[in-house]
Each structure stands twice: as C-alpha cells, then as structure tokens.
Amino acid sequence: MHGHLAAPVDHHQDGYALGRWLATQRKRADDLAPARAQALQHLDPHWNPPWPLTWHRTYHAARRHHEAGNHLTDVPRDYITDDGHRLGEWLYSQRLHPERLHPTQQQLLVGLGLIQNAEPSPKKRKPAARKPEQGLAAARAFHQREGHLEVPQRHVEDLDGEPVRVGQWISNTRRRKEHLPTDRIRALDALGMRW
C-alpha cells in the first residue's frame, strides 16, 4: 500500500498500532530473531535506516510522484502532496546538498533521476553530538517529529545541516544519568525519556 515501513509512530492499520510496533522493532533491531529481522528486511530493505524516517516517508512520496510520470526536477518548490508532504521544498533541499546524505540515500535519489552520482566529499563530516546542548536539541527535534523518544541506536538527526548521532547520545546519556546536571535530566524527563 505505502511501499515502505516508515510509518509514523501513531499510525494504526486495521485497528492495530502498527507505527508503535515498528518503532519497538527498530529499537530492538540488534536483538530481533533472525527470522523477524529477515521478514522486515524483505518487506522494506530500509525498514530501519540510519537516516530520519521522515526523510524516508518523503522519499516514497517522491517515488510515487515520479512513478506517476512526473519529472521531479520540474516540481515547484511550494508543491505539497495531497497527503501533506512538502515535496517541492524537500526535492529542492535534496538537490542543494546531496553530499550531506548517507550514500544509500544518494543512490535512492540517483534512482529517481533527482541527482547524479554524488562524488564523495573531500572531508566527510562525522556525525556527532559534540555538545550536550546539541544532543538535547536533536532529542527535542526527534520527539517533536515522532512523538516519542524511543530513538534507534544508529539514528542521526539533521540539525540545520549538522548531523547529530542522537541515538548514540541518548544511549550514552542513559548510562551516565547519575553524573548529569539536574536541568538536563528534567529536560529529558519532559520528553518522556525512558531511563
């Protein structure tokens, strides 16, 4: 139906909380039974991507638009799909900075004819949460978009073009709770942090 498993966390399918179930599977990806992991991989090779799920959902909106016979390079920048994807702005952003994307994301866009094979940038920027404020800002962005703080371990959040390894930051923060400042604990509690 949708062509992907990047369902929002609040998505229900035939009365079943599919979005929440998928979020749980991503969170436990390293511990899933091989048969389950293989089944999810079979349904969507990118069911647990290292990039944001919102990117993946919009990619599939672009793919559907492309498969309907539309040229993605001709989409006006203010174009919004019937289901609310700001496709024009997203396409513009992808063409503007393809070097900021994961190599697999780049290949997906090459497959749509949106970008040419991207040359590796001379200096690959390593995603990291260098400052606690950056990690907290990334956690807030994830929570605002997804409605929860069950961040996959490998998830990288894009903060104004700066990649932040928020999944790793959350994991490290949990382990160091007793050494954290009270205001940071309160800020994460407000986001529903599961310690």
PDB file of C-alpha atoms in Angstrom:
ATOM      1  CA  MET A   1       0.000   0.000   0.000  1.00  0.00           C
ATOM      2  CA  HIS A   2       2.633   2.581   1.057  1.00  0.00           C
ATOM      3  CA  GLY A   3       5.724   0.827  -0.306  1.00  0.00           C
ATOM      4  CA  HIS A   4       7.689   1.252   2.928  1.00  0.00           C
ATOM      5  CA  LEU A   5       7.671   0.572   6.686  1.00  0.00           C
ATOM      6  CA  ALA A   6       8.461   4.135   7.800  1.00  0.00           C
ATOM      7  CA  ALA A   7       5.033   4.520   9.398  1.00  0.00           C
ATOM      8  CA  PRO A   8       4.614   7.358  11.898  1.00  0.00           C
ATOM      9  CA  VAL A   9       4.531   6.124  15.482  1.00  0.00           C
ATOM     10  CA  ASP A  10       0.819   6.956  15.794  1.00  0.00           C
ATOM     11  CA  HIS A  11      -0.158   5.060  12.611  1.00  0.00           C
ATOM     12  CA  HIS A  12      -2.833   2.380  13.006  1.00  0.00           C
ATOM     13  CA  GLN A  13      -3.555  -0.266  10.381  1.00  0.00           C
ATOM     14  CA  ASP A  14      -6.894  -2.054  10.659  1.00  0.00           C
ATOM     15  CA  GLY A  15      -7.077  -1.101  14.338  1.00  0.00           C
ATOM     16  CA  TYR A  16      -3.539  -2.299  15.111  1.00  0.00           C
ATOM     17  CA  ALA A  17      -0.914   0.162  16.447  1.00  0.00           C
ATOM     18  CA  LEU A  18       1.480  -0.628  13.599  1.00  0.00           C
ATOM     19  CA  GLY A  19       3.566   2.545  13.968  1.00  0.00           C
ATOM     20  CA  ARG A  20       4.280   1.849  17.638  1.00  0.00           C
ATOM     21  CA  TRP A  21       5.085  -1.815  16.884  1.00  0.00           C
ATOM     22  CA  LEU A  22       7.548  -0.817  14.141  1.00  0.00           C
ATOM     23  CA  ALA A  23       9.180   1.738  16.452  1.00  0.00           C
ATOM     24  CA  THR A  24       9.681  -1.047  19.012  1.00  0.00           C
ATOM     25  CA  GLN A  25      11.188  -3.349  16.367  1.00  0.00           C
ATOM     26  CA  ARG A  26      13.660  -0.611  15.340  1.00  0.00           C
ATOM     27  CA  LYS A  27      14.601  -0.024  18.955  1.00  0.00           C
ATOM     28  CA  ARG A  28      15.274  -3.743  19.416  1.00  0.00           C
ATOM     29  CA  ALA A  29      16.771  -4.281  15.959  1.00  0.00           C
ATOM     30  CA  ASP A  30      20.023  -5.737  17.279  1.00  0.00           C
ATOM     31  CA  ASP A  31      18.136  -8.307  19.373  1.00  0.00           C
ATOM     32  CA  LEU A  32      15.424  -9.402  16.916  1.00  0.00           C
ATOM     33  CA  ALA A  33      15.094 -13.048  15.994  1.00  0.00           C
ATOM     34  CA  PRO A  34      16.802 -13.589  12.612  1.00  0.00           C
ATOM     35  CA  ALA A  35      13.523 -14.679  11.002  1.00  0.00           C
ATOM     36  CA  ARG A  36      11.754 -11.491  12.100  1.00  0.00           C
ATOM     37  CA  ALA A  37      14.637  -9.260  11.004  1.00  0.00           C
ATOM     38  CA  GLN A  38      14.718 -11.025   7.637  1.00  0.00           C
ATOM     39  CA  ALA A  39      10.944 -10.663   7.209  1.00  0.00           C
ATOM     40  CA  LEU A  40      11.126  -6.922   7.906  1.00  0.00           C
ATOM     41  CA  GLN A  41      14.115  -6.607   5.552  1.00  0.00           C
ATOM     42  CA  HIS A  42      12.145  -8.456   2.867  1.00  0.00           C
ATOM     43  CA  LEU A  43       9.207  -6.047   3.226  1.00  0.00           C
ATOM     44  CA  ASP A  44      11.415  -2.943   3.157  1.00  0.00           C
ATOM     45  CA  PRO A  45      15.210  -3.121   2.819  1.00  0.00           C
ATOM     46  CA  HIS A  46      15.335   0.267   4.573  1.00  0.00           C
ATOM     47  CA  TRP A  47      12.912  -0.534   7.412  1.00  0.00           C
ATOM     48  CA  ASN A  48      15.484   0.636   9.985  1.00  0.00           C
ATOM     49  CA  PRO A  49      17.516   3.276   8.165  1.00  0.00           C
ATOM     50  CA  PRO A  50      20.338   5.309   9.681  1.00  0.00           C
ATOM     51  CA  TRP A  51      18.543   8.430   8.384  1.00  0.00           C
ATOM     52  CA  PRO A  52      15.318  10.030   9.688  1.00  0.00           C
ATOM     53  CA  LEU A  53      12.063   8.212   8.985  1.00  0.00           C
ATOM     54  CA  THR A  54      10.508  11.477   7.840  1.00  0.00           C
ATOM     55  CA  TRP A  55      13.102  11.575   5.061  1.00  0.00           C
ATOM     56  CA  HIS A  56      12.167   8.040   4.092  1.00  0.00           C
ATOM     57  CA  ARG A  57       8.441   8.803   4.006  1.00  0.00           C
ATOM     58  CA  THR A  58       9.010  11.852   1.812  1.00  0.00           C
ATOM     59  CA  TYR A  59      11.333   9.850  -0.442  1.00  0.00           C
ATOM     60  CA  HIS A  60       8.484   7.408  -1.048  1.00  0.00           C
ATOM     61  CA  ALA A  61       6.114  10.298  -1.802  1.00  0.00           C
ATOM     62  CA  ALA A  62       8.694  11.471  -4.362  1.00  0.00           C
ATOM     63  CA  ARG A  63       8.989   7.949  -5.771  1.00  0.00           C
ATOM     64  CA  ARG A  64       5.202   7.689  -6.169  1.00  0.00           C
ATOM     65  CA  HIS A  65       5.142  11.117  -7.847  1.00  0.00           C
ATOM     66  CA  HIS A  66       7.937  10.005 -10.193  1.00  0.00           C
ATOM     67  CA  GLU A  67       6.238   6.680 -10.990  1.00  0.00           C
ATOM     68  CA  ALA A  68       3.064   8.599 -11.887  1.00  0.00           C
ATOM     69  CA  GLY A  69       5.045  10.065 -14.797  1.00  0.00           C
ATOM     70  CA  ASN A  70       6.113  13.369 -13.231  1.00  0.00           C
ATOM     71  CA  HIS A  71       9.620  14.789 -13.583  1.00  0.00           C
ATOM     72  CA  LEU A  72      10.914  15.536 -10.103  1.00  0.00           C
ATOM     73  CA  THR A  73      13.146  18.337 -11.343  1.00  0.00           C
ATOM     74  CA  ASP A  74      10.018  20.189 -12.575  1.00  0.00           C
ATOM     75  CA  VAL A  75       8.133  20.133  -9.248  1.00  0.00           C
ATOM     76  CA  PRO A  76       7.550  23.699  -7.968  1.00  0.00           C
ATOM     77  CA  ARG A  77       9.281  24.457  -4.691  1.00  0.00           C
ATOM     78  CA  ASP A  78       5.960  25.207  -2.933  1.00  0.00           C
ATOM     79  CA  TYR A  79       4.290  21.953  -4.058  1.00  0.00           C
ATOM     80  CA  ILE A  80       2.596  19.929  -1.290  1.00  0.00           C
ATOM     81  CA  THR A  81       1.207  16.445  -1.969  1.00  0.00           C
ATOM     82  CA  ASP A  82      -2.418  15.561  -1.240  1.00  0.00           C
ATOM     83  CA  ASP A  83      -1.277  13.700   1.881  1.00  0.00           C
ATOM     84  CA  GLY A  84       0.654  16.703   3.211  1.00  0.00           C
ATOM     85  CA  HIS A  85       4.265  16.071   2.158  1.00  0.00           C
ATOM     86  CA  ARG A  86       6.095  19.323   1.357  1.00  0.00           C
ATOM     87  CA  LEU A  87       7.537  17.597  -1.681  1.00  0.00           C
ATOM     88  CA  GLY A  88       8.725  20.670  -3.591  1.00  0.00           C
ATOM     89  CA  GLU A  89      10.786  22.002  -0.688  1.00  0.00           C
ATOM     90  CA  TRP A  90      12.137  18.525   0.086  1.00  0.00           C
ATOM     91  CA  LEU A  91      13.225  17.958  -3.531  1.00  0.00           C
ATOM     92  CA  TYR A  92      14.913  21.359  -3.609  1.00  0.00           C
ATOM     93  CA  SER A  93      16.794  20.552  -0.387  1.00  0.00           C
ATOM     94  CA  GLN A  94      17.974  17.158  -1.689  1.00  0.00           C
ATOM     95  CA  ARG A  95      19.356  18.695  -4.885  1.00  0.00           C
ATOM     96  CA  LEU A  96      21.016  21.522  -2.964  1.00  0.00           C
ATOM     97  CA  HIS A  97      23.164  19.377  -0.646  1.00  0.00           C
ATOM     98  CA  PRO A  98      23.293  15.732  -1.771  1.00  0.00           C
ATOM     99  CA  GLU A  99      26.746  15.412  -0.208  1.00  0.00           C
ATOM    100  CA  ARG A 100      25.151  15.659   3.243  1.00  0.00           C
ATOM    101  CA  LEU A 101      23.160  12.492   2.643  1.00  0.00           C
ATOM    102  CA  HIS A 102      24.029   8.915   3.520  1.00  0.00           C
ATOM    103  CA  PRO A 103      25.460   7.109   0.456  1.00  0.00           C
ATOM    104  CA  THR A 104      22.367   4.889   0.282  1.00  0.00           C
ATOM    105  CA  GLN A 105      20.122   7.961   0.335  1.00  0.00           C
ATOM    106  CA  GLN A 106      22.168   9.361  -2.537  1.00  0.00           C
ATOM    107  CA  GLN A 107      21.696   6.158  -4.524  1.00  0.00           C
ATOM    108  CA  LEU A 108      17.944   6.217  -3.906  1.00  0.00           C
ATOM    109  CA  LEU A 109      17.816   9.748  -5.312  1.00  0.00           C
ATOM    110  CA  VAL A 110      20.018   8.784  -8.268  1.00  0.00           C
ATOM    111  CA  GLY A 111      17.465   6.051  -8.989  1.00  0.00           C
ATOM    112  CA  LEU A 112      14.762   8.726  -9.226  1.00  0.00           C
ATOM    113  CA  GLY A 113      16.902  10.853 -11.547  1.00  0.00           C
ATOM    114  CA  LEU A 114      16.923  13.639  -8.961  1.00  0.00           C
ATOM    115  CA  ILE A 115      20.704  13.819  -8.580  1.00  0.00           C
ATOM    116  CA  GLN A 116      23.701  12.453 -10.423  1.00  0.00           C
ATOM    117  CA  ASN A 117      26.080  10.041  -8.744  1.00  0.00           C
ATOM    118  CA  ALA A 118      27.424  12.147  -5.914  1.00  0.00           C
ATOM    119  CA  GLU A 119      31.144  12.451  -5.600  1.00  0.00           C
ATOM    120  CA  PRO A 120      32.365  11.719  -2.099  1.00  0.00           C
ATOM    121  CA  SER A 121      33.098  14.981  -0.365  1.00  0.00           C
ATOM    122  CA  PRO A 122      36.804  15.528   0.288  1.00  0.00           C
ATOM    123  CA  LYS A 123      36.266  15.750   4.018  1.00  0.00           C
ATOM    124  CA  LYS A 124      33.464  13.534   5.285  1.00  0.00           C
ATOM    125  CA  ARG A 125      31.827  15.174   8.244  1.00  0.00           C
ATOM    126  CA  LYS A 126      31.396  12.704  11.064  1.00  0.00           C
ATOM    127  CA  PRO A 127      28.014  12.883  12.759  1.00  0.00           C
ATOM    128  CA  ALA A 128      28.447  13.528  16.445  1.00  0.00           C
ATOM    129  CA  ALA A 129      26.865  15.209  19.396  1.00  0.00           C
ATOM    130  CA  ARG A 130      29.838  17.325  20.391  1.00  0.00           C
ATOM    131  CA  LYS A 131      27.946  19.372  22.949  1.00  0.00           C
ATOM    132  CA  PRO A 132      25.243  18.316  25.393  1.00  0.00           C
ATOM    133  CA  GLU A 133      23.040  21.171  24.076  1.00  0.00           C
ATOM    134  CA  GLN A 134      23.348  19.749  20.559  1.00  0.00           C
ATOM    135  CA  GLY A 135      22.276  16.288  21.728  1.00  0.00           C
ATOM    136  CA  LEU A 136      19.336  17.722  23.657  1.00  0.00           C
ATOM    137  CA  ALA A 137      18.278  19.843  20.668  1.00  0.00           C
ATOM    138  CA  ALA A 138      18.403  16.733  18.458  1.00  0.00           C
ATOM    139  CA  ALA A 139      16.362  14.778  21.023  1.00  0.00           C
ATOM    140  CA  ARG A 140      13.767  17.573  21.071  1.00  0.00           C
ATOM    141  CA  ALA A 141      13.599  17.612  17.255  1.00  0.00           C
ATOM    142  CA  PHE A 142      13.134  13.833  17.148  1.00  0.00           C
ATOM    143  CA  HIS A 143      10.450  13.961  19.866  1.00  0.00           C
ATOM    144  CA  GLN A 144       8.578  16.793  18.151  1.00  0.00           C
ATOM    145  CA  ARG A 145       8.503  14.874  14.858  1.00  0.00           C
ATOM    146  CA  GLU A 146       7.932  11.312  16.117  1.00  0.00           C
ATOM    147  CA  GLY A 147       6.020  11.941  19.367  1.00  0.00           C
ATOM    148  CA  HIS A 148       8.330   9.788  21.492  1.00  0.00           C
ATOM    149  CA  LEU A 149      11.966   9.406  22.480  1.00  0.00           C
ATOM    150  CA  GLU A 150      12.493   5.766  21.514  1.00  0.00           C
ATOM    151  CA  VAL A 151      15.376   6.700  19.223  1.00  0.00           C
ATOM    152  CA  PRO A 152      17.083   3.883  17.285  1.00  0.00           C
ATOM    153  CA  GLN A 153      20.710   3.495  18.339  1.00  0.00           C
ATOM    154  CA  ARG A 154      22.062   4.386  14.878  1.00  0.00           C
ATOM    155  CA  HIS A 155      19.694   7.287  14.232  1.00  0.00           C
ATOM    156  CA  VAL A 156      21.265  10.528  13.025  1.00  0.00           C
ATOM    157  CA  GLU A 157      19.229  13.723  13.353  1.00  0.00           C
ATOM    158  CA  ASP A 158      19.870  16.618  10.977  1.00  0.00           C
ATOM    159  CA  LEU A 159      20.023  19.923  12.857  1.00  0.00           C
ATOM    160  CA  ASP A 160      20.300  22.762  10.350  1.00  0.00           C
ATOM    161  CA  GLY A 161      22.598  20.724   8.131  1.00  0.00           C
ATOM    162  CA  GLU A 162      24.630  19.398  11.063  1.00  0.00           C
ATOM    163  CA  PRO A 163      24.305  15.633  11.584  1.00  0.00           C
ATOM    164  CA  VAL A 164      23.921  14.618  15.242  1.00  0.00           C
ATOM    165  CA  ARG A 165      24.092  10.990  16.408  1.00  0.00           C
ATOM    166  CA  VAL A 166      21.146  11.374  18.726  1.00  0.00           C
ATOM    167  CA  GLY A 167      20.582   7.622  19.132  1.00  0.00           C
ATOM    168  CA  GLN A 168      24.092   7.187  20.487  1.00  0.00           C
ATOM    169  CA  TRP A 169      23.750  10.355  22.576  1.00  0.00           C
ATOM    170  CA  ILE A 170      20.558   9.040  24.228  1.00  0.00           C
ATOM    171  CA  SER A 171      22.225   5.695  24.951  1.00  0.00           C
ATOM    172  CA  ASN A 172      25.283   7.375  26.485  1.00  0.00           C
ATOM    173  CA  THR A 173      23.091   9.767  28.480  1.00  0.00           C
ATOM    174  CA  ARG A 174      21.165   6.846  29.993  1.00  0.00           C
ATOM    175  CA  ARG A 175      24.399   5.211  31.134  1.00  0.00           C
ATOM    176  CA  ARG A 176      25.649   8.447  32.710  1.00  0.00           C
ATOM    177  CA  LYS A 177      22.434   9.538  34.429  1.00  0.00           C
ATOM    178  CA  GLU A 178      23.974   9.826  37.896  1.00  0.00           C
ATOM    179  CA  HIS A 179      26.537  12.321  36.557  1.00  0.00           C
ATOM    180  CA  LEU A 180      24.098  14.514  34.621  1.00  0.00           C
ATOM    181  CA  PRO A 181      23.055  18.008  35.680  1.00  0.00           C
ATOM    182  CA  THR A 182      19.544  18.139  37.130  1.00  0.00           C
ATOM    183  CA  ASP A 183      18.305  20.532  34.431  1.00  0.00           C
ATOM    184  CA  ARG A 184      19.265  18.086  31.674  1.00  0.00           C
ATOM    185  CA  ILE A 185      17.504  15.207  33.468  1.00  0.00           C
ATOM    186  CA  ARG A 186      14.377  17.393  33.814  1.00  0.00           C
ATOM    187  CA  ALA A 187      14.517  18.393  30.141  1.00  0.00           C
ATOM    188  CA  LEU A 188      14.724  14.755  29.069  1.00  0.00           C
ATOM    189  CA  ASP A 189      12.027  13.694  31.541  1.00  0.00           C
ATOM    190  CA  ALA A 190       9.766  16.313  29.926  1.00  0.00           C
ATOM    191  CA  LEU A 191      10.295  14.492  26.618  1.00  0.00           C
ATOM    192  CA  GLY A 192       9.326  11.143  28.175  1.00  0.00           C
ATOM    193  CA  MET A 193      12.874   9.780  28.461  1.00  0.00           C
ATOM    194  CA  ARG A 194      12.907   6.130  29.476  1.00  0.00           C
ATOM    195  CA  TRP A 195      15.855   5.787  31.843  1.00  0.00           C
TER     196      TRP A 195
END
